[in-house]
Coordinates of C-alpha atoms in Angstrom, one line a residue:
M1 CA 138.0 -72.0 40.9
S2 CA 139.6 -69.3 43.1
G3 CA 142.1 -67.6 40.8
I4 CA 144.9 -68.0 38.3
G5 CA 146.8 -71.2 38.5
W6 CA 149.3 -70.6 35.7
E7 CA 150.0 -68.5 32.7
W8 CA 151.7 -69.1 29.3
E9 CA 153.0 -67.1 26.4
A10 CA 153.6 -68.4 22.8
P11 CA 157.1 -68.5 21.4
A12 CA 158.2 -65.3 19.7
G13 CA 156.6 -64.8 16.3
R14 CA 153.8 -67.3 16.8
T15 CA 150.1 -66.7 17.6
I16 CA 147.4 -68.8 19.2
E17 CA 144.6 -70.0 16.9
R18 CA 142.6 -72.1 19.4
V19 CA 142.9 -74.3 22.5
E20 CA 141.5 -77.8 22.7
P21 CA 141.2 -80.3 25.5
V22 CA 143.5 -83.4 25.4
P23 CA 143.9 -86.1 28.0
T24 CA 146.9 -84.4 29.7
G25 CA 145.5 -80.8 29.6
A26 CA 145.4 -78.1 27.0
A27 CA 146.6 -78.4 23.3
V28 CA 147.5 -74.9 22.1
V29 CA 147.2 -74.9 18.3
L30 CA 149.4 -72.1 17.0
D31 CA 149.6 -70.7 13.5
T32 CA 152.9 -72.7 13.0
G33 CA 152.7 -75.6 15.5
I34 CA 151.2 -77.3 18.5
V35 CA 152.2 -77.1 22.2
V36 CA 150.5 -79.3 24.8
L37 CA 150.5 -78.0 28.4
H38 CA 149.7 -80.0 31.5
G39 CA 146.4 -78.8 32.8
Q40 CA 147.4 -78.6 36.5
T41 CA 150.9 -77.2 36.2
G42 CA 151.1 -75.5 32.8
E43 CA 154.3 -77.3 32.1
E44 CA 155.0 -78.3 28.5
V45 CA 154.1 -82.0 27.8
W46 CA 155.1 -82.0 24.2
S47 CA 155.3 -79.7 21.2
H48 CA 155.6 -79.9 17.4
L49 CA 156.7 -76.6 15.8
A50 CA 157.2 -75.9 12.1
A51 CA 160.3 -74.1 11.0
E52 CA 160.1 -70.3 10.6
G53 CA 158.5 -69.4 7.2
E54 CA 156.9 -72.8 6.8
R55 CA 153.2 -73.3 6.1
F56 CA 151.4 -75.3 8.8
T57 CA 148.0 -76.8 9.4
A58 CA 146.7 -79.2 12.1
T59 CA 143.4 -80.7 13.0
R60 CA 142.4 -82.9 16.0
T61 CA 140.7 -86.2 15.2
V62 CA 137.0 -86.4 16.1
D63 CA 137.7 -88.8 19.0
G64 CA 140.4 -86.4 20.4
S65 CA 143.1 -89.0 20.4
A66 CA 145.4 -87.6 17.8
F67 CA 146.3 -84.6 15.6
L68 CA 146.9 -84.7 11.9
V69 CA 149.5 -82.1 11.0
A70 CA 151.1 -81.0 7.7
H71 CA 153.8 -78.5 7.0
G72 CA 156.2 -77.5 4.2
A73 CA 157.3 -74.7 2.0
E74 CA 154.9 -71.7 1.9
D75 CA 154.3 -72.1 -1.8
A76 CA 154.3 -75.9 -1.9
E77 CA 151.3 -77.5 -3.7
V78 CA 151.5 -80.5 -1.4
P79 CA 152.9 -80.5 2.2
E80 CA 156.4 -81.8 2.5
E81 CA 155.6 -83.7 5.7
S82 CA 152.2 -85.0 7.0
L83 CA 152.1 -86.8 10.4
V84 CA 149.7 -88.4 12.8
L85 CA 150.7 -87.3 16.4
D86 CA 149.3 -88.9 19.5
A87 CA 147.4 -86.2 21.5
A88 CA 148.6 -87.4 24.9
T89 CA 152.3 -87.9 24.2
G90 CA 153.1 -86.3 20.8
A91 CA 154.5 -89.6 19.6
E92 CA 154.4 -90.1 15.8
G93 CA 151.9 -92.6 14.7
G94 CA 153.1 -92.7 11.1
E95 CA 152.6 -90.5 8.1
F96 CA 149.5 -90.0 6.0
Q97 CA 149.2 -89.5 2.3
V98 CA 148.1 -86.2 1.0
L99 CA 147.0 -85.9 -2.7
E100 CA 147.0 -82.6 -4.6
E101 CA 143.5 -83.2 -6.0
T102 CA 141.9 -83.6 -2.5
A103 CA 142.6 -80.2 -0.9
P104 CA 146.0 -81.1 0.4
W105 CA 146.2 -78.3 2.9
G106 CA 142.6 -78.5 4.0
L107 CA 142.5 -80.8 7.0
W108 CA 138.9 -79.9 7.5
R109 CA 137.2 -82.9 9.2
V110 CA 139.3 -85.9 10.2
S111 CA 139.4 -89.1 12.1
R112 CA 142.2 -91.6 12.4
D113 CA 140.8 -93.5 9.4
E114 CA 139.1 -90.9 7.1
R115 CA 139.6 -87.4 6.0
V116 CA 136.7 -85.2 4.7
S117 CA 137.5 -82.6 2.0
R118 CA 135.7 -79.9 0.2
P119 CA 137.2 -77.6 -2.4
A120 CA 137.3 -73.9 -1.7
G121 CA 134.8 -71.6 -3.4
E122 CA 131.7 -69.5 -3.0
S123 CA 129.1 -70.8 -0.5
E124 CA 126.3 -70.8 -3.0
S125 CA 128.3 -72.9 -5.6
F126 CA 128.3 -76.7 -5.4
R127 CA 131.5 -77.9 -3.8
P128 CA 131.5 -81.7 -3.7
I129 CA 132.3 -83.4 -0.5
S130 CA 134.8 -86.2 -0.7
V131 CA 136.2 -88.8 1.8
A132 CA 139.6 -90.3 1.5
E133 CA 141.5 -92.9 3.5
V134 CA 143.9 -91.2 5.9
G135 CA 146.8 -93.7 5.5
S136 CA 146.8 -94.2 1.8
G137 CA 145.1 -91.1 0.5
E138 CA 142.9 -93.3 -1.6
L139 CA 139.6 -91.6 -2.5
R140 CA 136.6 -93.6 -1.1
W141 CA 133.9 -91.5 -2.7
E142 CA 133.0 -88.0 -4.0
Q143 CA 129.6 -86.4 -4.5
E144 CA 128.4 -86.2 -8.0
E145 CA 125.5 -83.9 -7.2
P146 CA 124.4 -81.8 -4.1
L147 CA 122.0 -83.1 -1.5
E148 CA 118.4 -81.9 -1.8
C149 CA 115.6 -81.5 0.7
E150 CA 112.8 -84.1 0.5
A151 CA 110.3 -81.6 1.6
A152 CA 111.2 -79.2 -1.2
P153 CA 112.3 -81.3 -4.2
G154 CA 113.8 -79.2 -7.0
L155 CA 114.3 -76.2 -4.8
P156 CA 117.8 -74.7 -5.1
A157 CA 120.0 -76.2 -2.3
Q158 CA 123.2 -75.1 -0.6
Q159 CA 125.5 -77.4 1.4
V160 CA 126.4 -75.1 4.2
D161 CA 128.6 -77.3 6.4
A162 CA 129.5 -80.8 7.4
L163 CA 130.5 -82.5 10.7
L164 CA 132.3 -85.8 11.2
H165 CA 131.3 -87.9 14.2
E166 CA 132.7 -91.4 14.5
S167 CA 130.7 -93.4 11.9
V168 CA 128.5 -90.5 10.6
L169 CA 129.1 -87.5 8.4
A170 CA 126.3 -84.9 9.1
V171 CA 125.7 -82.4 6.3
L172 CA 123.8 -79.2 6.8
V173 CA 121.6 -78.3 3.7
T174 CA 119.4 -75.3 3.2
C175 CA 116.8 -75.3 0.4
S176 CA 115.3 -71.9 -0.6
P177 CA 114.0 -69.8 -3.4
E178 CA 116.9 -67.9 -4.9
R179 CA 115.0 -64.6 -4.9
F180 CA 112.7 -63.0 -2.4
E181 CA 109.1 -64.1 -2.6
E182 CA 106.1 -62.6 -0.7
S183 CA 105.4 -65.9 1.1
M184 CA 108.7 -67.8 1.3
E185 CA 109.1 -71.3 2.7
V186 CA 112.6 -72.5 3.5
T187 CA 113.7 -76.0 4.5
T188 CA 116.8 -76.7 6.6
A189 CA 118.0 -80.3 6.7
V190 CA 120.7 -82.3 8.5
V191 CA 121.6 -85.4 6.5
G192 CA 123.7 -88.2 8.0
L193 CA 125.9 -90.0 5.5
D194 CA 128.0 -93.1 5.8
P195 CA 131.7 -92.0 5.6
A196 CA 132.5 -95.4 4.0
D197 CA 130.4 -95.0 0.8
G198 CA 128.4 -91.8 1.1
G199 CA 125.1 -93.6 1.5
E200 CA 122.3 -91.8 3.4
L201 CA 121.8 -93.1 7.0
W202 CA 119.2 -90.6 8.3
R203 CA 117.9 -87.1 7.8
E204 CA 115.9 -84.5 9.7
E205 CA 114.2 -81.6 7.9
F206 CA 112.6 -78.4 9.3
T207 CA 110.4 -76.2 7.0
Y208 CA 109.5 -72.7 8.1
E209 CA 108.5 -69.2 6.9
A210 CA 111.6 -67.0 6.2
S211 CA 112.0 -63.3 5.3
S212 CA 115.1 -63.8 3.1
P213 CA 116.5 -66.4 0.8
F214 CA 118.9 -68.9 2.3
P215 CA 118.8 -67.6 5.9
A216 CA 121.9 -68.4 7.9
A217 CA 122.0 -71.7 9.8
S218 CA 124.7 -73.5 11.6
V219 CA 125.5 -76.9 13.1
S220 CA 128.0 -77.7 15.9
L221 CA 129.1 -80.9 17.6
D222 CA 129.0 -81.3 21.4
G223 CA 130.0 -84.8 22.4
D224 CA 127.4 -87.1 20.8
M225 CA 124.9 -84.3 20.0
I226 CA 124.5 -82.0 17.0
V227 CA 123.1 -78.6 17.7
L228 CA 121.2 -77.0 14.8
Q229 CA 120.2 -73.3 15.0
G230 CA 119.6 -70.4 12.7
V231 CA 118.7 -66.7 12.5
E232 CA 115.1 -67.5 11.3
L233 CA 114.7 -71.1 12.6
P234 CA 111.8 -70.9 15.1
E235 CA 113.6 -73.3 17.4
A236 CA 117.1 -74.6 18.0
H237 CA 117.3 -78.4 17.8
V238 CA 119.5 -80.9 19.5
L239 CA 120.0 -84.2 17.5
N240 CA 121.6 -87.5 18.4
A241 CA 124.5 -87.8 16.0
S242 CA 124.3 -91.6 15.6
D243 CA 120.7 -91.8 14.4
G244 CA 119.5 -88.1 13.8
D245 CA 116.7 -88.4 16.4
V246 CA 115.7 -85.0 17.8
V247 CA 116.5 -85.1 21.5
A248 CA 115.3 -81.6 22.3
S249 CA 113.9 -78.4 20.6
T250 CA 113.8 -75.0 22.3
S251 CA 112.9 -71.5 21.3
Q252 CA 115.9 -70.3 23.3
S253 CA 119.4 -70.0 21.7
V254 CA 121.7 -73.0 22.6
A255 CA 125.2 -72.2 23.8
G256 CA 126.2 -75.9 23.9
V257 CA 125.5 -79.4 25.2
F258 CA 127.4 -80.4 28.3
D259 CA 127.2 -83.9 29.8
G260 CA 123.8 -84.4 28.3
S261 CA 122.4 -81.0 29.5
V262 CA 121.5 -78.2 27.2
L263 CA 122.8 -74.7 28.1
A264 CA 120.3 -72.2 26.7
W265 CA 120.2 -68.4 26.9
D266 CA 117.3 -66.0 26.5
G267 CA 118.1 -63.3 23.9
S268 CA 115.1 -61.3 24.9
A269 CA 116.7 -60.7 28.3
G270 CA 119.8 -59.3 26.6
G271 CA 121.5 -62.6 26.8
R272 CA 122.0 -62.4 30.6
R273 CA 119.8 -65.3 31.7
Y274 CA 121.1 -68.8 31.2
D275 CA 119.2 -72.1 31.8
L276 CA 120.7 -75.5 32.1
L277 CA 118.1 -77.8 30.6
G278 CA 117.7 -81.6 30.8
T279 CA 116.8 -83.4 27.5
D280 CA 113.1 -83.1 28.6
L281 CA 113.7 -79.3 28.6
E282 CA 113.0 -79.1 32.3
T283 CA 115.2 -76.4 33.9
V284 CA 117.8 -78.1 36.0
E285 CA 119.8 -74.9 37.0
S286 CA 119.6 -71.3 36.0
V287 CA 121.5 -68.0 36.5
E288 CA 120.9 -64.4 35.6
L289 CA 124.1 -62.4 35.2
S290 CA 124.3 -58.9 36.5
E291 CA 124.1 -55.8 34.2
R292 CA 127.9 -55.3 34.3
S293 CA 128.8 -59.0 33.5
G294 CA 130.9 -59.0 30.4
G295 CA 129.6 -55.6 29.2
P296 CA 129.2 -55.4 25.5
L297 CA 131.5 -58.3 24.8
L298 CA 129.6 -61.1 26.5
S299 CA 127.9 -63.5 24.1
E300 CA 126.4 -67.0 24.3
E301 CA 129.9 -68.3 23.3
D302 CA 131.7 -66.7 26.2
V303 CA 130.2 -68.8 29.0
L304 CA 131.0 -72.2 30.4
P305 CA 128.8 -74.2 32.8
L306 CA 130.6 -76.0 35.7
G307 CA 129.1 -78.2 38.4
D308 CA 128.4 -75.4 40.8
G309 CA 127.8 -72.4 38.5
L310 CA 128.5 -70.5 35.4
V311 CA 131.8 -69.1 34.2
S312 CA 131.7 -65.9 32.2
V313 CA 134.1 -63.5 30.5
E314 CA 134.2 -60.3 32.6
V315 CA 135.3 -56.9 31.4
L316 CA 136.6 -55.0 34.4
E317 CA 136.2 -51.2 34.6
E318 CA 138.2 -48.6 36.5
G319 CA 137.4 -44.9 36.4
G320 CA 134.7 -45.4 33.7
A321 CA 137.1 -47.1 31.3
S322 CA 137.8 -50.8 30.6
S323 CA 140.7 -52.0 32.6
G324 CA 141.0 -55.7 32.2
L325 CA 139.7 -59.1 31.0
A326 CA 139.1 -61.8 33.5
L327 CA 136.7 -64.7 34.3
G328 CA 133.7 -64.4 36.6
F329 CA 131.9 -67.2 38.5
T330 CA 128.2 -67.0 39.3
P331 CA 126.7 -69.9 41.4
W332 CA 123.6 -71.5 40.1
G333 CA 120.5 -69.7 41.5
G334 CA 122.6 -66.7 42.4
S335 CA 123.0 -63.2 40.8
E336 CA 126.3 -62.1 42.3
T337 CA 129.3 -62.7 40.1
E338 CA 132.6 -63.2 41.8
V339 CA 135.4 -61.8 39.6
L340 CA 138.5 -63.9 39.7
D341 CA 142.0 -62.5 39.5
P342 CA 142.3 -60.4 36.3
G343 CA 143.9 -62.3 33.5
F344 CA 144.7 -59.5 31.1
P345 CA 145.0 -55.7 31.7
I346 CA 143.5 -53.5 29.0
E347 CA 145.7 -50.7 27.8
A348 CA 145.2 -47.9 25.3
G349 CA 145.4 -49.1 21.7
D350 CA 144.3 -52.7 22.5
Y351 CA 142.0 -54.3 19.9
F352 CA 138.8 -54.3 21.8
D353 CA 135.8 -54.3 19.3
R354 CA 134.9 -57.9 20.2
F355 CA 136.3 -60.5 22.5
T356 CA 138.2 -62.8 20.1
G357 CA 139.6 -65.3 22.6
Q358 CA 138.3 -68.5 23.9
V359 CA 137.1 -70.0 27.2
V360 CA 137.6 -73.8 27.3
E361 CA 137.6 -76.4 30.0
V362 CA 140.5 -78.8 29.9
P363 CA 141.5 -81.5 32.4
G364 CA 142.8 -79.6 35.4
A365 CA 141.9 -76.0 34.4
V366 CA 139.7 -73.5 32.7
V367 CA 141.7 -71.7 30.1
L368 CA 141.1 -68.1 28.9
V369 CA 142.8 -67.0 25.7
D370 CA 143.8 -63.3 25.5
G371 CA 141.1 -61.3 23.7
R372 CA 142.9 -57.9 23.4
S373 CA 144.3 -58.7 20.0
P374 CA 143.1 -60.5 16.8
E375 CA 146.4 -62.4 17.0
P376 CA 146.6 -63.5 20.6
T377 CA 149.9 -64.9 22.1
Q378 CA 148.9 -65.4 25.8
L379 CA 146.6 -67.4 27.9
V380 CA 145.9 -67.9 31.6
A381 CA 144.6 -71.0 33.4
Y382 CA 142.1 -70.6 36.2
Q383 CA 141.9 -73.3 38.8

């Protein structure tokens, strides 16, 4: 990358929620629509925008081939229209059935065939997961009781999150005493369920000493790998989504899995050292960003490994004050960060407590979403 290739601004009155890669480039998911931009040119490939005042929701299928979208009147109990759109062309692949009793506006985890739902509510309450057919809306199955941990039977359990990956629904479960105990053991489990009938396919459990009940833990999906980490988990774990096997465990924090390599960062070094690890945890490449890189905004989520080095969000300064947001590039093994052309100037009054944008690699570009506002409307593509 050498600089900005193209820029884009959302239509008036619409804000950017996220950017996702699709075969032709970048899918910009707005609060009221989708616009797909060509990765090399920034030209619009296709768009699907809801009318002004309509409610809108969209989710990309787990294989990245399509979007499920729904829109209708703001106060409608069920969306007026629900479509399957081809991610590459925007062509309609038919409608899908949405039923009021299965969280009609909650397109949470979806594939072309199944839709995972969970009612809204408090995290500590049991919210049964259900799976329905996308086309017909017919309910395949619904939980009758929450999952538990085999290592701690009878201990109160919370179903924290769930991820859908091809033929596996992976559920994150934390089992913990409800109140503080002097010596407290907590178990965190990832359980793979069959989306067809809810039957258990595999599980991995990790038991450890914790200082508080139900310590925070999270799972994320990177390709075919599930990354499990938590505030008090002694190690972060990378699991194979198909069978639950632990591929790697590391005491470092994991920023993501890229082409089979684990990008880890060392929090004890202020989050400035990043290591690209093979699945055997051997260090393949590493980089240590300079003191100024990213300033207080840089986190493990604001970096992206490329073949020749690491891309990071940079906060530019002029006269002792923040002046702009841009991307920086640091070659593997180096320490000097090359700042690319500034993407967004920072002006007085900008929302700047925390970088709220995204850095995402798409075919043909690396896209930076504006982080100066909690409701971004602009992005720039570096090439």
